[in-house]
mmCIF file with all atom_site columns, C-alpha atoms in Angstrom:
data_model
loop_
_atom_site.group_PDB
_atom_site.id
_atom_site.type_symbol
_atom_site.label_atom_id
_atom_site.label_alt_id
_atom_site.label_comp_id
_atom_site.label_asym_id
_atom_site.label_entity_id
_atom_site.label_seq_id
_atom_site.pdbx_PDB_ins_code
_atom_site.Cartn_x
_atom_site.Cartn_y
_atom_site.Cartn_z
_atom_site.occupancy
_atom_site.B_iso_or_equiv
_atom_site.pdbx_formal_charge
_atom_site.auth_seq_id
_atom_site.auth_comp_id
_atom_site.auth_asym_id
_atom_site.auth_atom_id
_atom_site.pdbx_PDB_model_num
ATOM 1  C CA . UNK A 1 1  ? 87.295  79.059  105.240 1.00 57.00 ? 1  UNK A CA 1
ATOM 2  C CA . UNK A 1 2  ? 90.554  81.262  104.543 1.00 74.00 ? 2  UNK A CA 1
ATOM 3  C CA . UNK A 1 3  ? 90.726  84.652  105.756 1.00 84.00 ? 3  UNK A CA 1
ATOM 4  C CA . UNK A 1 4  ? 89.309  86.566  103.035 1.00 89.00 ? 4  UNK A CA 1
ATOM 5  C CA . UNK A 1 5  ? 90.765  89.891  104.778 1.00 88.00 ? 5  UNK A CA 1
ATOM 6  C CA . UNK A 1 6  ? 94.726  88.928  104.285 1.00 88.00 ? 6  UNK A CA 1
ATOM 7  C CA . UNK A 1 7  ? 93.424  87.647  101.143 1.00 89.00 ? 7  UNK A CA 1
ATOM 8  C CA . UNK A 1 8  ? 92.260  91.658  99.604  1.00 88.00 ? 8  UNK A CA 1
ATOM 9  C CA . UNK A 1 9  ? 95.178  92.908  101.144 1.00 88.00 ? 9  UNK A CA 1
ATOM 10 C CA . UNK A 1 10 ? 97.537  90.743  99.214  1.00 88.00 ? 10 UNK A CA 1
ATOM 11 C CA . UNK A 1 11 ? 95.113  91.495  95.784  1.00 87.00 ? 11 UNK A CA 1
ATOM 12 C CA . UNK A 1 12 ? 95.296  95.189  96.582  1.00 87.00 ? 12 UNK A CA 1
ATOM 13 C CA . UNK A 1 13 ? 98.837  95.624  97.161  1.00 86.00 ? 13 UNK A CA 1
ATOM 14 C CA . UNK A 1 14 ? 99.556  94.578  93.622  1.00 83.00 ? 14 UNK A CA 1
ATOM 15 C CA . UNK A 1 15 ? 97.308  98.035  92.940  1.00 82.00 ? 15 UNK A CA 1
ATOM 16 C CA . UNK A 1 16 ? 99.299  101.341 92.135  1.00 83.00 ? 16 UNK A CA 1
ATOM 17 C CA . UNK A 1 17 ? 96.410  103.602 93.361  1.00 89.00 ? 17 UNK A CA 1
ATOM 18 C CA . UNK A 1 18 ? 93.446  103.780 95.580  1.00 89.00 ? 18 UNK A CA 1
ATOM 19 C CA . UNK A 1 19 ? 90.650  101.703 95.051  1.00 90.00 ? 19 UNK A CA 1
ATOM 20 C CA . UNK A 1 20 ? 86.850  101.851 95.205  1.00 93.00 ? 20 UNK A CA 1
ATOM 21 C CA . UNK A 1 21 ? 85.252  99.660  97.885  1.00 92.00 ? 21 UNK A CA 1
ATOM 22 C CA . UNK A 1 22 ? 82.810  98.101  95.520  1.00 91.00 ? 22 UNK A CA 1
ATOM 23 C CA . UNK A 1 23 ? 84.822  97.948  92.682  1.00 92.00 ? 23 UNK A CA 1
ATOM 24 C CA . UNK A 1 24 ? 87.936  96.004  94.629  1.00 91.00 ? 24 UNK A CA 1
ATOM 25 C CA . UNK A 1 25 ? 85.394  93.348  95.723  1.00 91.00 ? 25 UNK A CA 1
ATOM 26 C CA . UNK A 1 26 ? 83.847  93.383  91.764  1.00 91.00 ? 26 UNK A CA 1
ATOM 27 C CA . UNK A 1 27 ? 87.567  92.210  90.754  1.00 90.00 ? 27 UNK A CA 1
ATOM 28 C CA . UNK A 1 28 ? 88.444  90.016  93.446  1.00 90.00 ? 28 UNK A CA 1
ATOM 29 C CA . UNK A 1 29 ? 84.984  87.944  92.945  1.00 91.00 ? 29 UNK A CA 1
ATOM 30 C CA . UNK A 1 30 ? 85.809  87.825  88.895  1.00 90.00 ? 30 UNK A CA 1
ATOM 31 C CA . UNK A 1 31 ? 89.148  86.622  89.610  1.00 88.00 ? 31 UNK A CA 1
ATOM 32 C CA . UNK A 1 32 ? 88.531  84.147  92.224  1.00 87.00 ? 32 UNK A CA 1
ATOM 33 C CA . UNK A 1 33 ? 85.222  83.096  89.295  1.00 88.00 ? 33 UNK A CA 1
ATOM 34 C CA . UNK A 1 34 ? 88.179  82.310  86.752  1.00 89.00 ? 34 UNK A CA 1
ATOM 35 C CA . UNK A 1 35 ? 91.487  81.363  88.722  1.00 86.00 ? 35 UNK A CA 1
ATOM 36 C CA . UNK A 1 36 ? 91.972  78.457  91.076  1.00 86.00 ? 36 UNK A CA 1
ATOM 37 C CA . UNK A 1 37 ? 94.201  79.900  93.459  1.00 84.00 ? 37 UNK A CA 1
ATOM 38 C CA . UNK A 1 38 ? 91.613  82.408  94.887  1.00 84.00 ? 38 UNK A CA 1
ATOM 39 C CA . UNK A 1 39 ? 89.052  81.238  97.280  1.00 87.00 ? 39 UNK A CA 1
ATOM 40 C CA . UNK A 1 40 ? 85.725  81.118  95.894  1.00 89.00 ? 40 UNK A CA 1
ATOM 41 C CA . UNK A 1 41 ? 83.013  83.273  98.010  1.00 90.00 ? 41 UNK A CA 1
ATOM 42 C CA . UNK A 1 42 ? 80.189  85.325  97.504  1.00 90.00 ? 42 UNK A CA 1
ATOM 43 C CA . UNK A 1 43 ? 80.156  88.912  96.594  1.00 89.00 ? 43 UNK A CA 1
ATOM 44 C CA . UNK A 1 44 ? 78.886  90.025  100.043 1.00 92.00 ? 44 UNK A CA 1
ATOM 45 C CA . UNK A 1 45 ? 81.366  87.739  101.487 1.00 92.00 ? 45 UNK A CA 1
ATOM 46 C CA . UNK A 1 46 ? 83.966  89.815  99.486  1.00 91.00 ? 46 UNK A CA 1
ATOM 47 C CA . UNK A 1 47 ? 82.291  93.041  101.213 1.00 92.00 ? 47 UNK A CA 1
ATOM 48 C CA . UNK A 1 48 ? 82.234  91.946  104.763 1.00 93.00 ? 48 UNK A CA 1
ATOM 49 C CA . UNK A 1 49 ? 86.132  90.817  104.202 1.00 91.00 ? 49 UNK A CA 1
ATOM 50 C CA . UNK A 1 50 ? 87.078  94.352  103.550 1.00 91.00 ? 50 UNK A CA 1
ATOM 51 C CA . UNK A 1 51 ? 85.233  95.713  106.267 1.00 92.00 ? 51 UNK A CA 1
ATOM 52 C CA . UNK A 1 52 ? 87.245  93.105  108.810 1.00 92.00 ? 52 UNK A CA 1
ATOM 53 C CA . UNK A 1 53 ? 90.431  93.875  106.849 1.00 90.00 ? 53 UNK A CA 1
ATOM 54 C CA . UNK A 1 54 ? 89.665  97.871  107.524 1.00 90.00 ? 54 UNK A CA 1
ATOM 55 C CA . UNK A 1 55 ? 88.705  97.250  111.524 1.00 92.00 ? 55 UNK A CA 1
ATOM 56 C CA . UNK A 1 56 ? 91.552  95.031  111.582 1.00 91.00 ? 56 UNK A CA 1
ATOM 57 C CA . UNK A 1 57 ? 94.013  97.927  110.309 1.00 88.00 ? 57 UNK A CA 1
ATOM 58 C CA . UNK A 1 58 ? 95.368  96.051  107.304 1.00 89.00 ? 58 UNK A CA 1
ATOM 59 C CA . UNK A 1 59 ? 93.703  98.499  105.123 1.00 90.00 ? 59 UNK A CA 1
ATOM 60 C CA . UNK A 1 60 ? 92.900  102.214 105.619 1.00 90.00 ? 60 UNK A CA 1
ATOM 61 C CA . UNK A 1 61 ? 90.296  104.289 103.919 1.00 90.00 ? 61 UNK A CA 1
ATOM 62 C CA . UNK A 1 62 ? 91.204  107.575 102.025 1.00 88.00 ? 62 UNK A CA 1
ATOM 63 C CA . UNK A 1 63 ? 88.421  109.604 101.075 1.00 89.00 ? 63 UNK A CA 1
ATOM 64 C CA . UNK A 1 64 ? 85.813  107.386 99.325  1.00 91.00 ? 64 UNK A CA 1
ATOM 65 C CA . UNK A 1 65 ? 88.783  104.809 98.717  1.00 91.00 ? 65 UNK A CA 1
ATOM 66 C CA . UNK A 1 66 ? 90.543  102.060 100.032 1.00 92.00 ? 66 UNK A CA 1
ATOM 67 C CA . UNK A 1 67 ? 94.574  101.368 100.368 1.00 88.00 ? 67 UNK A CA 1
ATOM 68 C CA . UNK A 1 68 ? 96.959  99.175  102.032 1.00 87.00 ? 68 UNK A CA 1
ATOM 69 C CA . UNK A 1 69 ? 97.586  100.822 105.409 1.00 82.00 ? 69 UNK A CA 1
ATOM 70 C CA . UNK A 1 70 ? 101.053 101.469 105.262 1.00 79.00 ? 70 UNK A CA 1
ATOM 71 C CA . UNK A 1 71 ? 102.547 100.974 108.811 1.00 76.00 ? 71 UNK A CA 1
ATOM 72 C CA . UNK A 1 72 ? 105.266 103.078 110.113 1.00 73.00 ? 72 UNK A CA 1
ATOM 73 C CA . UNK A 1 73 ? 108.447 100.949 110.708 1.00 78.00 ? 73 UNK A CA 1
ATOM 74 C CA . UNK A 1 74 ? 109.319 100.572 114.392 1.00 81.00 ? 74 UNK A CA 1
ATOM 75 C CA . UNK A 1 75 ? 112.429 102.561 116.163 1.00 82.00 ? 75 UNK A CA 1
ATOM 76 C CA . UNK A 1 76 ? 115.405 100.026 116.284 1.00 84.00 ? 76 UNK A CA 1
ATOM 77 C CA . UNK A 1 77 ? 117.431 100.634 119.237 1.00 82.00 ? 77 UNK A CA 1
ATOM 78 C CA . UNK A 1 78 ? 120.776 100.455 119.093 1.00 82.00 ? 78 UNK A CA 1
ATOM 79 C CA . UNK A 1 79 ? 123.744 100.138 122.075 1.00 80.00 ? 79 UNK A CA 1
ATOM 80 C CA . UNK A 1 80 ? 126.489 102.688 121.795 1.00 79.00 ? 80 UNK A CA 1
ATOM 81 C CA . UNK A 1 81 ? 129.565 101.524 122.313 1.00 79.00 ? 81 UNK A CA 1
ATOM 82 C CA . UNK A 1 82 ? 131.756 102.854 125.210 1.00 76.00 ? 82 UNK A CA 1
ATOM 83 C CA . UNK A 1 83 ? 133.552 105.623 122.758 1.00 76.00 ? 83 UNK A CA 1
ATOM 84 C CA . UNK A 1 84 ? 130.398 106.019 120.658 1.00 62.00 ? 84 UNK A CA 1
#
């Protein structure tokens, strides 16, 4: 079976605001019911997939909500030159 957690992050990053935990899986089961390209699974599948996806740190809880964790980018280092 796919990973169903990389799967709700990629459905929630198309969303512009914070989503309910139940209400995220509701949409993600009705779209995978009537599109092809989403893996079919079972509500409570849905559910346990966004639990792993928030232990795994892909997505972050705010309040009663869920987003897509937004990571910090990491400090490039950069080499001076010898007159820099």
């Amino acid at each position: 079976m796919p990973d169903l957690a990389t799967e709700i992050v990629d459905y929630l990053i198309g969303e512009r605001r914070p989503v309910e935990p139940n209400e995220l899986c509701r949409l993600i089961y009705l779209e995978a019911a009537h599109n092809i390209e989403w893996t079919k699974a079972t509500f409570e599948q849905w559910e346990e997939a966004l639990e792993q996806a928030i232990k795994r740190g892909l997505i972050e809880r705010k309040g009663s909500k869920v987003a897509v964790a937004v990571q910090a980018p990491k400090p490039t280092e950069t080499q001076l030159g010898l007159f820099d």
